[in-house]
Amino acid sequence: MTILDGKKISNDIKNEITEEVNKIKERGEKVPHLAAVIVGNGGASLTYVGSKVRACERVGFKSTMVRMSNTTSEVELLDKIEELNNNDEIDGFIVQLPLPPQIDTQKVLMAVDPNKDVDGFHPMNFGKMALDMSTFIPATPFGILELLDRYQVETDGKHTVIIGRSHIVGRPMSILMGRKGFPGNSTVTLTHSHTKNITQITSQADIIISALGVPKFLKAEMVKDDVVIIDVGITRVPDETKEKGYYITGDVDFENVSKKASYITPVPGGVGPMTIAMLLKNTLLARERNSL
Ligand code: NAP
């Protein structure tokens, strides 16, 4: 069994990006600049944005964190997005989700300039991805592709089962694994909460990508020998014995499933760090495109 070490690979990617930034600096050009908008400070959002900003610093990007209160109106947020769209200093930006209930998330994502949409959530970029055109691939699916690529995990002709159909992970992943090329050329089954007999489906899978957010959902008896496991889930489970008052777990019963797997991502240290590295990669791409 091989661990798909997202921590290591994401560090490699960050080092590669740092080299690119050094070349940009040597040419006396402007370094990439990522902005992150965060509305309110609920849940893990602030932690996630904090790690994204720190990652920018590490590779030599400029970063700006835009903090807005929990009571921000939709109009105020849309005005801020317009400002970022028009700010030539900023190459790309993200709006951290989830947003408070008074704000229509889809409307906000539609307002982001597709050329600065480094999360790849704008319908234009999502459409381009579905049509195999060059675009910003959402960071988590992009990170999974990169892990499969760097470990040369065979995907051609394999049966890939995806659990969860969210717009940010499951749905794009189903498109990417089924497209022509590597990683890809898989036969894909996309499952969700209405799927019947999910064990029957997962037990036929060569590759399982789990993104549902239910701790230890995927058990050893649900998978076949030599399966490849990508665990996207991140759930905070309350635990008073931990300093932070919780521990992080994935969707997969790692201890038992890993005994049957050929490759598996750990949680933490698998897909999570890859997501941040690929956001940086998209920002570098945005800078290259926008400076043409
Ligand atoms: P989400 O929007 O929370 O949706 C969950 C999906 O799982 C839905 O499609 C839902 O089906 C499906 N589902 C729920 N219960 C199920 C069940 N019992 N059997 C089969 N499918 C079921 O998903 P998300 O935003 O993609 O997040 C999923 C997990 O990944 C979370 O733990 C999240 O924290 C984590 N995540 C991690 C990263 C990372 O960087 N590692 C990035 C993003 C998300 P329906 O559509 O029918 O409701």
Coordinates of C-alpha atoms and ligand atoms in Angstrom, one line a residue:
M1 CA 0.0 0.0 0.0
T2 CA 1.3 3.4 -1.0
I3 CA 0.3 6.6 0.9
L4 CA -0.6 9.4 -1.5
D5 CA 1.3 12.0 0.4
G6 CA -0.4 15.3 -0.3
K7 CA 1.8 17.1 2.2
K8 CA 5.0 16.2 0.4
I9 CA 3.6 16.7 -3.1
S10 CA 2.1 20.1 -2.1
N11 CA 5.5 21.2 -0.8
D12 CA 7.1 20.1 -4.0
I13 CA 4.5 22.2 -5.9
K14 CA 5.1 25.2 -3.7
N15 CA 8.8 24.9 -4.2
E16 CA 8.3 24.9 -8.0
I17 CA 6.0 27.9 -7.8
T18 CA 8.6 29.7 -5.6
E19 CA 11.2 29.1 -8.4
E20 CA 8.7 30.7 -10.9
V21 CA 8.2 33.7 -8.6
N22 CA 11.9 34.1 -8.3
K23 CA 12.3 34.3 -12.1
I24 CA 9.5 36.8 -12.2
K25 CA 11.3 38.9 -9.6
E26 CA 14.6 38.6 -11.5
R27 CA 12.8 40.0 -14.6
G28 CA 11.7 42.9 -12.4
E29 CA 8.0 42.1 -13.0
K30 CA 5.1 42.2 -10.7
V31 CA 4.6 39.0 -8.5
P32 CA 1.3 37.2 -8.5
H33 CA -1.3 38.7 -6.2
L34 CA -4.2 36.7 -4.7
A35 CA -7.0 38.2 -2.7
A36 CA -9.4 36.3 -0.5
V37 CA -12.8 37.7 0.6
I38 CA -14.2 36.3 3.9
V39 CA -17.7 37.2 5.1
G40 CA -18.1 36.6 8.8
N41 CA -15.8 34.3 10.8
G42 CA -17.9 31.2 11.2
G43 CA -16.8 27.6 11.2
A44 CA -13.4 26.7 9.7
S45 CA -13.5 29.5 7.1
L46 CA -11.1 31.8 8.9
T47 CA -8.7 28.9 9.4
Y48 CA -8.9 28.0 5.7
V49 CA -8.3 31.6 4.5
G50 CA -5.5 32.0 7.0
S51 CA -3.7 29.0 5.5
K52 CA -4.2 30.3 2.0
V53 CA -2.7 33.7 2.9
R54 CA 0.3 32.0 4.6
A55 CA 0.8 29.8 1.6
C56 CA 0.9 32.9 -0.6
E57 CA 3.6 34.4 1.6
R58 CA 5.6 31.2 1.5
V59 CA 5.9 31.2 -2.3
G60 CA 6.5 34.9 -2.6
F61 CA 3.0 36.0 -3.8
K62 CA 1.3 39.1 -2.6
S63 CA -1.9 38.5 -0.7
T64 CA -4.8 40.5 0.5
M65 CA -7.4 39.4 2.9
V66 CA -10.7 41.2 2.7
R67 CA -12.7 40.7 5.9
M68 CA -16.4 41.7 5.9
S69 CA -18.9 41.4 8.7
N70 CA -21.4 38.6 9.1
T71 CA -24.2 41.2 8.5
T72 CA -22.8 42.3 5.1
S73 CA -25.6 42.6 2.5
E74 CA -25.5 41.0 -0.9
V75 CA -25.1 44.5 -2.6
E76 CA -22.1 45.3 -0.4
L77 CA -20.4 42.1 -1.3
L78 CA -21.2 42.5 -5.0
D79 CA -19.7 46.0 -4.8
K80 CA -16.5 44.6 -3.3
I81 CA -16.3 42.0 -6.0
E82 CA -16.7 44.7 -8.7
E83 CA -13.8 46.6 -7.0
L84 CA -11.6 43.5 -7.1
N85 CA -12.6 42.8 -10.7
N86 CA -11.4 46.3 -11.6
N87 CA -8.2 46.3 -9.6
D88 CA -5.4 45.6 -12.0
E89 CA -3.0 44.9 -9.0
I90 CA -5.0 41.7 -8.2
D91 CA -4.5 38.7 -10.5
G92 CA -7.1 36.4 -8.9
F93 CA -9.4 36.2 -5.9
I94 CA -11.6 33.8 -4.1
V95 CA -14.8 34.3 -2.1
Q96 CA -14.6 31.9 0.8
L97 CA -17.7 29.7 1.1
P98 CA -20.1 29.2 2.8
L99 CA -21.7 32.7 2.7
P100 CA -24.3 34.0 5.3
P101 CA -27.9 33.2 4.4
Q102 CA -28.8 36.7 3.3
I103 CA -26.4 36.4 0.4
D104 CA -27.2 34.4 -2.8
T105 CA -24.0 32.3 -3.4
Q106 CA -24.7 31.7 -7.1
K107 CA -25.2 35.4 -7.7
V108 CA -21.9 36.2 -6.1
L109 CA -19.9 33.5 -7.9
M110 CA -21.4 34.8 -11.2
A111 CA -20.2 38.3 -10.4
V112 CA -16.5 37.2 -10.3
D113 CA -14.5 38.1 -13.4
P114 CA -13.9 34.7 -15.0
N115 CA -10.3 35.7 -15.7
K116 CA -9.8 36.2 -12.0
D117 CA -11.8 33.2 -10.9
V118 CA -9.0 31.1 -9.5
D119 CA -11.4 28.9 -7.7
G120 CA -12.9 27.9 -11.1
F121 CA -16.5 28.2 -9.8
H122 CA -17.8 30.6 -12.4
P123 CA -20.2 28.9 -14.9
M124 CA -18.0 30.0 -17.8
N125 CA -14.9 28.3 -16.3
F126 CA -16.9 25.2 -15.3
G127 CA -18.3 25.0 -18.8
K128 CA -14.9 25.3 -20.3
M129 CA -13.6 22.5 -18.0
A130 CA -16.5 20.3 -19.1
L131 CA -15.5 21.0 -22.8
D132 CA -11.8 20.1 -22.2
M133 CA -10.9 23.7 -22.8
S134 CA -8.0 25.4 -21.0
T135 CA -9.3 27.0 -17.8
F136 CA -9.1 27.3 -14.0
I137 CA -10.0 23.8 -12.7
P138 CA -11.5 24.0 -9.1
A139 CA -8.6 23.6 -6.7
T140 CA -9.7 20.4 -4.9
P141 CA -10.3 18.4 -8.1
F142 CA -7.2 19.9 -9.6
G143 CA -5.2 18.7 -6.6
I144 CA -6.6 15.2 -6.9
L145 CA -5.6 15.0 -10.6
E146 CA -2.1 16.2 -9.6
L147 CA -1.7 13.5 -6.9
L148 CA -2.8 10.8 -9.4
D149 CA -0.4 12.2 -12.0
R150 CA 2.6 12.5 -9.7
Y151 CA 2.2 9.0 -8.3
Q152 CA 1.4 7.7 -11.9
V153 CA -1.8 6.0 -10.6
E154 CA -3.4 4.1 -13.6
T155 CA -6.8 5.6 -14.4
D156 CA -7.3 4.4 -18.0
G157 CA -10.2 2.0 -18.3
K158 CA -10.7 1.9 -14.6
H159 CA -14.1 2.1 -12.8
T160 CA -14.0 5.3 -10.7
V161 CA -16.8 5.7 -8.2
I162 CA -17.3 9.2 -6.8
I163 CA -19.3 9.7 -3.6
G164 CA -20.9 13.1 -3.4
R165 CA -22.1 15.4 -6.2
S166 CA -21.2 18.9 -4.8
H167 CA -20.4 21.6 -7.3
I168 CA -16.9 22.1 -5.9
V169 CA -15.7 18.4 -5.6
G170 CA -17.9 15.5 -6.7
R171 CA -19.5 16.9 -9.9
P172 CA -16.3 18.4 -11.4
M173 CA -14.4 15.2 -10.4
S174 CA -16.9 13.1 -12.3
I175 CA -16.3 15.2 -15.4
L176 CA -12.5 15.2 -15.1
M177 CA -12.1 11.4 -14.4
G178 CA -14.2 10.6 -17.5
R179 CA -12.5 12.9 -19.9
K180 CA -10.0 11.8 -22.5
G181 CA -6.4 11.7 -21.3
F182 CA -4.4 11.1 -18.1
P183 CA -5.6 11.2 -15.4
G184 CA -9.0 10.3 -17.0
N185 CA -10.3 7.7 -19.4
S186 CA -12.2 6.2 -16.5
T187 CA -15.7 4.9 -16.5
V188 CA -17.4 7.0 -13.9
T189 CA -20.2 6.4 -11.5
L190 CA -21.4 9.4 -9.5
T191 CA -23.2 8.5 -6.3
H192 CA -25.1 10.7 -3.8
S193 CA -27.6 10.4 -0.9
H194 CA -30.3 9.0 -3.2
T195 CA -28.1 6.2 -4.5
K196 CA -29.4 2.7 -3.7
N197 CA -27.1 -0.1 -2.6
I198 CA -24.0 2.0 -2.5
T199 CA -21.9 -0.9 -1.2
Q200 CA -22.7 -2.9 -4.3
I201 CA -21.3 0.0 -6.4
T202 CA -18.3 0.8 -4.3
S203 CA -17.3 -2.8 -4.0
Q204 CA -16.8 -2.8 -7.8
A205 CA -14.7 0.3 -7.9
D206 CA -11.0 0.4 -8.9
I207 CA -10.8 4.0 -7.7
I208 CA -13.1 5.7 -5.0
I209 CA -13.2 9.4 -4.5
S210 CA -15.1 10.1 -1.4
A211 CA -16.5 13.7 -0.8
L212 CA -19.5 13.5 1.4
G213 CA -18.4 14.7 4.9
V214 CA -19.5 11.7 6.9
P215 CA -16.7 10.4 9.2
K216 CA -15.6 6.9 8.5
F217 CA -18.5 6.3 6.0
L218 CA -16.4 4.1 3.8
K219 CA -15.7 0.8 5.5
A220 CA -13.3 -2.1 4.5
E221 CA -16.3 -4.3 3.6
M222 CA -17.4 -1.8 1.0
V223 CA -14.2 -2.0 -1.1
K224 CA -12.3 -4.6 -3.1
D225 CA -8.7 -5.5 -2.8
D226 CA -6.1 -3.1 -4.4
V227 CA -8.6 -0.2 -4.6
V228 CA -7.3 3.3 -4.9
I229 CA -8.8 5.6 -2.3
I230 CA -9.0 9.4 -2.4
D231 CA -10.5 10.8 0.8
V232 CA -11.7 14.3 0.4
G233 CA -13.8 14.5 3.6
I234 CA -12.7 16.8 6.4
T235 CA -14.9 16.7 9.5
R236 CA -14.2 18.2 12.9
V237 CA -15.2 15.7 15.5
P238 CA -15.7 17.2 19.0
D239 CA -13.1 15.7 21.4
E240 CA -12.5 17.3 24.8
T241 CA -9.2 15.4 25.2
K242 CA -7.7 17.4 22.3
E243 CA -6.2 20.9 22.8
K244 CA -8.4 22.4 20.1
G245 CA -11.5 20.6 21.4
Y246 CA -11.8 18.5 18.2
Y247 CA -10.0 16.2 15.9
I248 CA -10.1 16.1 12.1
T249 CA -11.2 12.9 10.3
G250 CA -12.0 11.9 6.7
D251 CA -14.8 9.9 5.1
V252 CA -12.8 6.7 5.1
D253 CA -12.1 4.2 7.9
F254 CA -8.4 4.6 7.2
E255 CA -7.2 1.9 9.6
N256 CA -9.1 -0.9 8.0
V257 CA -9.6 0.3 4.4
S258 CA -5.8 1.0 4.0
K259 CA -5.2 -2.7 4.6
K260 CA -7.0 -3.5 1.3
A261 CA -5.9 -0.4 -0.7
S262 CA -3.1 -0.1 -3.2
Y263 CA -3.0 3.7 -2.8
I264 CA -4.7 5.9 -0.2
T265 CA -4.7 9.5 0.9
P266 CA -4.5 10.2 4.6
V267 CA -6.6 12.8 6.4
P268 CA -5.1 15.2 7.3
G269 CA -2.1 15.4 4.9
G270 CA -3.8 14.2 1.7
V271 CA -6.2 16.2 -0.4
G272 CA -6.3 19.2 1.9
P273 CA -2.8 20.5 1.4
M274 CA -3.1 19.8 -2.4
T275 CA -6.1 22.1 -2.6
I276 CA -4.1 25.1 -1.3
A277 CA -1.1 24.3 -3.6
M278 CA -3.4 24.2 -6.7
L279 CA -5.0 27.5 -5.7
L280 CA -1.5 29.0 -5.9
K281 CA -1.0 27.3 -9.2
N282 CA -4.2 28.8 -10.6
T283 CA -3.1 32.3 -9.3
L284 CA 0.2 31.9 -11.1
L285 CA -1.8 30.9 -14.3
A286 CA -4.1 34.0 -13.8
R287 CA -1.1 36.3 -13.6
E288 CA 0.4 34.8 -16.8
R289 CA -2.9 35.1 -18.7
N290 CA -3.8 38.5 -17.5
S291 CA -0.3 39.9 -18.3
L292 CA -0.6 38.8 -22.0
Ligands
NAP1 P1 -21.4 18.8 0.2 O1 -21.8 20.0 -0.5 O2 -21.4 18.8 1.7 O3 -22.3 17.6 -0.3 C1 -22.1 16.3 0.2 C2 -22.5 15.3 -0.9 O4 -22.4 14.0 -0.3 C3 -23.9 15.5 -1.5 O5 -23.8 15.3 -2.9 C4 -24.7 14.4 -0.8 O6 -25.8 14.0 -1.6 C5 -23.7 13.3 -0.6 N1 -24.0 12.5 0.5 C6 -24.4 12.8 1.7 N2 -24.7 11.7 2.4 C7 -24.5 10.6 1.6 C8 -24.6 9.2 1.8 N3 -25.0 8.7 2.9 N4 -24.3 8.5 0.7 C9 -23.9 9.0 -0.5 N5 -23.8 10.3 -0.7 C10 -24.1 11.1 0.4 O7 -20.0 18.3 -0.3 P2 -18.5 19.0 -0.4 O8 -18.6 20.5 -0.2 O9 -18.0 18.4 -1.6 O10 -17.8 18.5 0.9 C11 -17.7 17.1 1.2 C12 -16.6 16.9 2.2 O11 -15.3 17.2 1.6 C13 -16.7 17.7 3.5 O12 -16.2 16.9 4.6 C14 -15.8 18.9 3.2 O13 -15.3 19.5 4.4 C15 -14.7 18.2 2.4 N6 -13.9 19.1 1.5 C16 -12.6 19.0 1.6 C17 -11.8 19.8 0.7 C18 -10.3 19.6 0.8 O14 -9.6 20.5 0.4 N7 -9.8 18.5 1.2 C19 -12.4 20.7 -0.1 C20 -13.8 20.7 -0.2 C21 -14.6 19.9 0.7 P3 -27.0 14.9 -2.1 O15 -26.5 15.7 -3.3 O16 -28.0 13.9 -2.5 O17 -27.4 15.7 -0.9

